[in-house]
CSV table of C-alpha atoms in Angstrom, one decimal:
chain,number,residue,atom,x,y,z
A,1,UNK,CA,-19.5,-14.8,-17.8
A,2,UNK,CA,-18.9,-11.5,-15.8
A,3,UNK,CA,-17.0,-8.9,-18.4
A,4,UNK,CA,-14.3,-8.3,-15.7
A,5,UNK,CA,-13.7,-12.5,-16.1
A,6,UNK,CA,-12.1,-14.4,-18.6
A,7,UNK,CA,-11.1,-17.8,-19.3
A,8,UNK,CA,-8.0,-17.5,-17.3
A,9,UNK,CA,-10.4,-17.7,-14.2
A,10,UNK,CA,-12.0,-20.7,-15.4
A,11,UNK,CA,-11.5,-23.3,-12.5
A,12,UNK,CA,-11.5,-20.5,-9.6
A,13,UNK,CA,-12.5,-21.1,-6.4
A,14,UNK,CA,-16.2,-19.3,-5.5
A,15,UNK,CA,-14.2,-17.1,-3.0
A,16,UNK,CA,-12.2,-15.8,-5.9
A,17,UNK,CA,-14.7,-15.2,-8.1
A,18,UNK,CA,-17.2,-13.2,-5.8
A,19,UNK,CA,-13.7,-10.9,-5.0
A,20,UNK,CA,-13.5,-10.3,-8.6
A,21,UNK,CA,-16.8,-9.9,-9.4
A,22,UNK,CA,-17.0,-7.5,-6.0
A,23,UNK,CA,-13.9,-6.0,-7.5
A,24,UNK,CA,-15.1,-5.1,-11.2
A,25,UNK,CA,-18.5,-3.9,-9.2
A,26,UNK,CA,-16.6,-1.1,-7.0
A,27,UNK,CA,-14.6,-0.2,-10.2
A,28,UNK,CA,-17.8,0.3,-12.5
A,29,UNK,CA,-19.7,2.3,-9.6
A,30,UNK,CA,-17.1,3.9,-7.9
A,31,UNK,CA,-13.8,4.2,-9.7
A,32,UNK,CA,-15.4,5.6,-12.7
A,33,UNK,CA,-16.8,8.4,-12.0
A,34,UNK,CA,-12.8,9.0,-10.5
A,35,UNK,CA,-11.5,8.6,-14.0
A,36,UNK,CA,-13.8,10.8,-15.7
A,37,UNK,CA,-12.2,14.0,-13.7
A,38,UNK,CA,-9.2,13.0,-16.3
A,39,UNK,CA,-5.8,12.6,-15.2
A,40,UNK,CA,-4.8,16.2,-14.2
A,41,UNK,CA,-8.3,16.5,-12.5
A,42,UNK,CA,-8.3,13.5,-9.9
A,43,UNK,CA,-7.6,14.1,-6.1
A,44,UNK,CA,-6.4,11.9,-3.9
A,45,UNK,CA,-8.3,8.5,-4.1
A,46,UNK,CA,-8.7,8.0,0.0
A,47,UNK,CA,-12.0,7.8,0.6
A,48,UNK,CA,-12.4,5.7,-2.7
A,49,UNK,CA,-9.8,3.5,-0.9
A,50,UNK,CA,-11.3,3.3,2.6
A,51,UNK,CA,-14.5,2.5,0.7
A,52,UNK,CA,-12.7,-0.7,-0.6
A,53,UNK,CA,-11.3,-1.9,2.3
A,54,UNK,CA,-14.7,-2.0,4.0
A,55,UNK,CA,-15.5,-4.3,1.3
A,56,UNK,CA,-13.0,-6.5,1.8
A,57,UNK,CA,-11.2,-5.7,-1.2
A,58,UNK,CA,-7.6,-4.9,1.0
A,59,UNK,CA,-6.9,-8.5,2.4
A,60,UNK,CA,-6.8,-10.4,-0.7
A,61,UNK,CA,-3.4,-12.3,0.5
A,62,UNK,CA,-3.3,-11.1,4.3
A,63,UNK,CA,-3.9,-15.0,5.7
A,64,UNK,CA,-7.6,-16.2,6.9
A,65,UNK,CA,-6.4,-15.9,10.5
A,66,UNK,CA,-5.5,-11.9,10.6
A,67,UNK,CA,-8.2,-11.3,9.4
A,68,UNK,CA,-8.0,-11.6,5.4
A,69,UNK,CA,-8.8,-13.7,2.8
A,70,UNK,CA,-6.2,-16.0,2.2
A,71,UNK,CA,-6.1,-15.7,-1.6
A,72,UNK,CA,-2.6,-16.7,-3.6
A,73,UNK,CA,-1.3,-13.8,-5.6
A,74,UNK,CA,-2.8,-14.4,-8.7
A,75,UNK,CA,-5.5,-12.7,-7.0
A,76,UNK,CA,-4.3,-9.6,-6.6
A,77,UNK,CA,-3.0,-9.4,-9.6
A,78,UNK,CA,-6.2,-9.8,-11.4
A,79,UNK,CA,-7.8,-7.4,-8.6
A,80,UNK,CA,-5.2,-4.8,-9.8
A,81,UNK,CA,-5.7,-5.5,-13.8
A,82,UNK,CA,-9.5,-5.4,-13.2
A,83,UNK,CA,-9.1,-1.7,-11.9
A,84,UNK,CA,-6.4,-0.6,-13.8
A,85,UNK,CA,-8.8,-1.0,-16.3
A,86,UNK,CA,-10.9,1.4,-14.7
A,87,UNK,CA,-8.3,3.9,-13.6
A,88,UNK,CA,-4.7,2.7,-13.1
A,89,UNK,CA,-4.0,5.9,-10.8
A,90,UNK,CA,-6.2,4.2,-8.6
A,91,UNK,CA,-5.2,0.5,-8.8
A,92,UNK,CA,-1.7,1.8,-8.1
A,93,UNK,CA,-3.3,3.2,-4.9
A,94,UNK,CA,-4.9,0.5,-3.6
A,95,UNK,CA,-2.9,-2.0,-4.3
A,96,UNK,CA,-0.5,0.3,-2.0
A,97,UNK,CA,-3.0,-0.3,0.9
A,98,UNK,CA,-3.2,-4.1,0.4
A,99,UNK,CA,1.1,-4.5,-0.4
A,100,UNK,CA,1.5,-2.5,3.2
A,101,UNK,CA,-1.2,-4.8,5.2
A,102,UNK,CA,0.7,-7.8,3.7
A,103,UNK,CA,4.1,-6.6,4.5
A,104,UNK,CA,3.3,-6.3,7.7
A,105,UNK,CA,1.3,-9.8,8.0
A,106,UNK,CA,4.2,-11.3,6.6
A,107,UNK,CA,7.0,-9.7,8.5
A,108,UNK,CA,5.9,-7.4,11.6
A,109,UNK,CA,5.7,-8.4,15.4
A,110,UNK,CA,2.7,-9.9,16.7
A,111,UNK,CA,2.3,-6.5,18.2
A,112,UNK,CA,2.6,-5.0,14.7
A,113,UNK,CA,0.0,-7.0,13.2
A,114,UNK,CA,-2.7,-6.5,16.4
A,115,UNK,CA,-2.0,-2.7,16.2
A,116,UNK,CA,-2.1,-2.2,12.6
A,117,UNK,CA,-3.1,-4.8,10.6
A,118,UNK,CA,-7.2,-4.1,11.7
A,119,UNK,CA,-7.2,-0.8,10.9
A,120,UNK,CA,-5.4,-0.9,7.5
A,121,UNK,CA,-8.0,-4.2,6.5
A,122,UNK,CA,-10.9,-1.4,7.5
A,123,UNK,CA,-9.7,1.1,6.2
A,124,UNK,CA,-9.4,3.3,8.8
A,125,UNK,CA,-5.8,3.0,8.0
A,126,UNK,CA,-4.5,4.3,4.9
A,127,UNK,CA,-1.1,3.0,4.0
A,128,UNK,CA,1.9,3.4,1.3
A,129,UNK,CA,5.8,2.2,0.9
A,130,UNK,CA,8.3,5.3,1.5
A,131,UNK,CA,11.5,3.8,-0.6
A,132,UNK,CA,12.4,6.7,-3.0
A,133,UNK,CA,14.2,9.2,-2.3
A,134,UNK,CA,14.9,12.9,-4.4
A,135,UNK,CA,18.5,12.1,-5.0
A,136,UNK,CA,18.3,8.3,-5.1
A,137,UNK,CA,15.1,7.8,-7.2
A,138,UNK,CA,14.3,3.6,-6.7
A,139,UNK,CA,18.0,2.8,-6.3
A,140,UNK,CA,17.3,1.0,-3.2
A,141,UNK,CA,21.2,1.0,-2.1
A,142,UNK,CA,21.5,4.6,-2.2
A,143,UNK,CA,18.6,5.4,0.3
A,144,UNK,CA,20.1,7.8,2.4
A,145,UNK,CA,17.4,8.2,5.3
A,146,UNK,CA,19.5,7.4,8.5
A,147,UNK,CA,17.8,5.2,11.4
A,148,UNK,CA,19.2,5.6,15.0
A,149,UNK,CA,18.7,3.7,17.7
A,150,UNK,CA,17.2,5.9,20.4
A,151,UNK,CA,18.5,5.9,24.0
A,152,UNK,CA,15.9,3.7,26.5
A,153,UNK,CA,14.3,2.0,23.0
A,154,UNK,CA,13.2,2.6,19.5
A,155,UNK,CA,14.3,4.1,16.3
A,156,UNK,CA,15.3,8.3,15.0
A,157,UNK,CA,14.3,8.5,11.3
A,158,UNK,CA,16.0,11.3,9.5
A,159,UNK,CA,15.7,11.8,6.0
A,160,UNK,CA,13.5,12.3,2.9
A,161,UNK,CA,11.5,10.3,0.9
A,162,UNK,CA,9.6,11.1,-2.3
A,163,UNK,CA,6.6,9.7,-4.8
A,164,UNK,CA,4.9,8.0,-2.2
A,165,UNK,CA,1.5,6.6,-3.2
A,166,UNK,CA,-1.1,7.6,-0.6
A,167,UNK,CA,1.1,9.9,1.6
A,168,UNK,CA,-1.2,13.0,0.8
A,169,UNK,CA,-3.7,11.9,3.4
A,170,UNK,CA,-2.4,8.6,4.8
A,171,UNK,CA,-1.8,7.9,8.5
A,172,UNK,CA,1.3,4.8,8.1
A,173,UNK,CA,3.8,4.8,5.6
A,174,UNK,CA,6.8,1.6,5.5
A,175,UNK,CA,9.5,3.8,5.4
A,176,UNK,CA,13.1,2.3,4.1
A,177,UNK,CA,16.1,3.6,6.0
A,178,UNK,CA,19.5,2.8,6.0
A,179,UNK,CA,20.7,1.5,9.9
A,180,UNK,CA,24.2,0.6,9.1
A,181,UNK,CA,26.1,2.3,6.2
A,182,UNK,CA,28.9,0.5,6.1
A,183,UNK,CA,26.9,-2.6,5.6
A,184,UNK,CA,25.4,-1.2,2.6
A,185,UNK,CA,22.2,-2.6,1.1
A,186,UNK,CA,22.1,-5.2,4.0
A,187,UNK,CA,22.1,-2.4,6.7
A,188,UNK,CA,18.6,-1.0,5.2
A,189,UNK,CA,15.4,-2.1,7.3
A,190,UNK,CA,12.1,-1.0,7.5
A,191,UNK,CA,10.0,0.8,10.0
A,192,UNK,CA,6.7,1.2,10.3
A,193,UNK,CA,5.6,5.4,10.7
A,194,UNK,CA,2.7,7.4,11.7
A,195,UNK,CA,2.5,9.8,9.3
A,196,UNK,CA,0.5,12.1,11.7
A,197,UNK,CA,3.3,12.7,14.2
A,198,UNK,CA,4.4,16.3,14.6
A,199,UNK,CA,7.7,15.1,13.6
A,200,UNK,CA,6.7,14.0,10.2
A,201,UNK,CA,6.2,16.5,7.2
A,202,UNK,CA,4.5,16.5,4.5
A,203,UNK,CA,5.0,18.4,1.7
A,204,UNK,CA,3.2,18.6,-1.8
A,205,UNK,CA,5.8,17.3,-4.3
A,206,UNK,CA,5.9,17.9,-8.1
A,207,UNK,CA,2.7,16.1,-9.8
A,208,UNK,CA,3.0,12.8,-11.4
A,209,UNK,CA,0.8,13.1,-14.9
A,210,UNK,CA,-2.1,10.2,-14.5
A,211,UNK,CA,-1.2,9.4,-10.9
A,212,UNK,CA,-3.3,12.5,-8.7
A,213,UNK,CA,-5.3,9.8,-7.4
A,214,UNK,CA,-2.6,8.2,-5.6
């Protein structure tokens, strides 16, 4: 048996063992080389990342039908285990990409899906979830990023968000933000953001020891 397999994968379907086996592949050739920088070394993993998509490694549970592969979660968790134990920094990355195609596959507009969901599958998307926030951490009911509705249609984000994997050369992030205060944790929704409008800064936040290459 493959050394990324074990007998927990025993009775897989051939689909999920080529992914795994594809998986373990990119991580011995590719990732690697990544982890031998060290952790205070490592730059951002995008290319790595767009490399992976273009295998087919980002729509592990994005359905047959938009495009992916249809696999149950057990799949991606073994995906992520199998290149954690290459490099975690850049399983924690990836796994990024894939959790903001299937966010949207799961709970964006048909427009959503057809103007996203291709790109982020190839790769030439880059993804990652914009929930914390400097004086919130992960306390998801103190996000304070305001969203206003904008006269003639749409949304004004206002806020800041911090620790977001794959924001240092990303184009979308699925930013939380907080539409109706008084509702508290049930006024927070989620919005899809291109990271490269002029609106949107980016700024180079305090390094996270053995995560540089997300």
């Amino acid at each position: 048996m493959n050394a990324a397999l074990d007998e927990r994968d025993a009775g897989l379907s051939d689909e999920a063992l080529a992914l795994l086996r594809g998986v373990a592949a990119f991580a011995r050739d590719e990732v690697a080389p990544l982890a031998a920088a060290g952790c205070g070394a490592q730059p951002w993993a995008g290319g790595l990342i767009r490399q992976a998509c273009r295998l087919g490694h980002a729509g592990i549970e994005i359905p047959v039908e938009q495009g992916g592969l249809g696999l149950p979660y057990r799949m991606r968790a073994r995906a992520a285990e199998v290149l954690a134990a290459t490099d975690f920094a850049f399983a924690f990355a990836f796994i990024n990409q894939h959790n903001v195609a299937l966010r949207i596959a799961e709970h964006g507009s048909d427009a959503a899906r057809k103007r996203y969901l291709p790109g982020l599958l190839a790769g030439d998307l880059i993804g990652g979830t914009a929930m914390s926030e400097p004086r919130a951490g992960s306390d998801f009911a103190a996000i304070a990023t305001r969203a206003r509705r904008r006269d003639g249609g749409g949304w004004i984000l206002d806020g800041e968000k911090a620790w977001v994997a794959n924001a240092a050369g990303g184009e979308l992030a699925l930013v939380f933000a907080q539409t109706e205060p008084a509702r508290g944790s049930a006024g927070i929704a989620c919005f899809i953001v291109d990271l490269r409008a002029p609106q949107c800064e980016r700024v180079a936040g305090e390094p996270l020891e053995g995560l540089g290459a997300a």
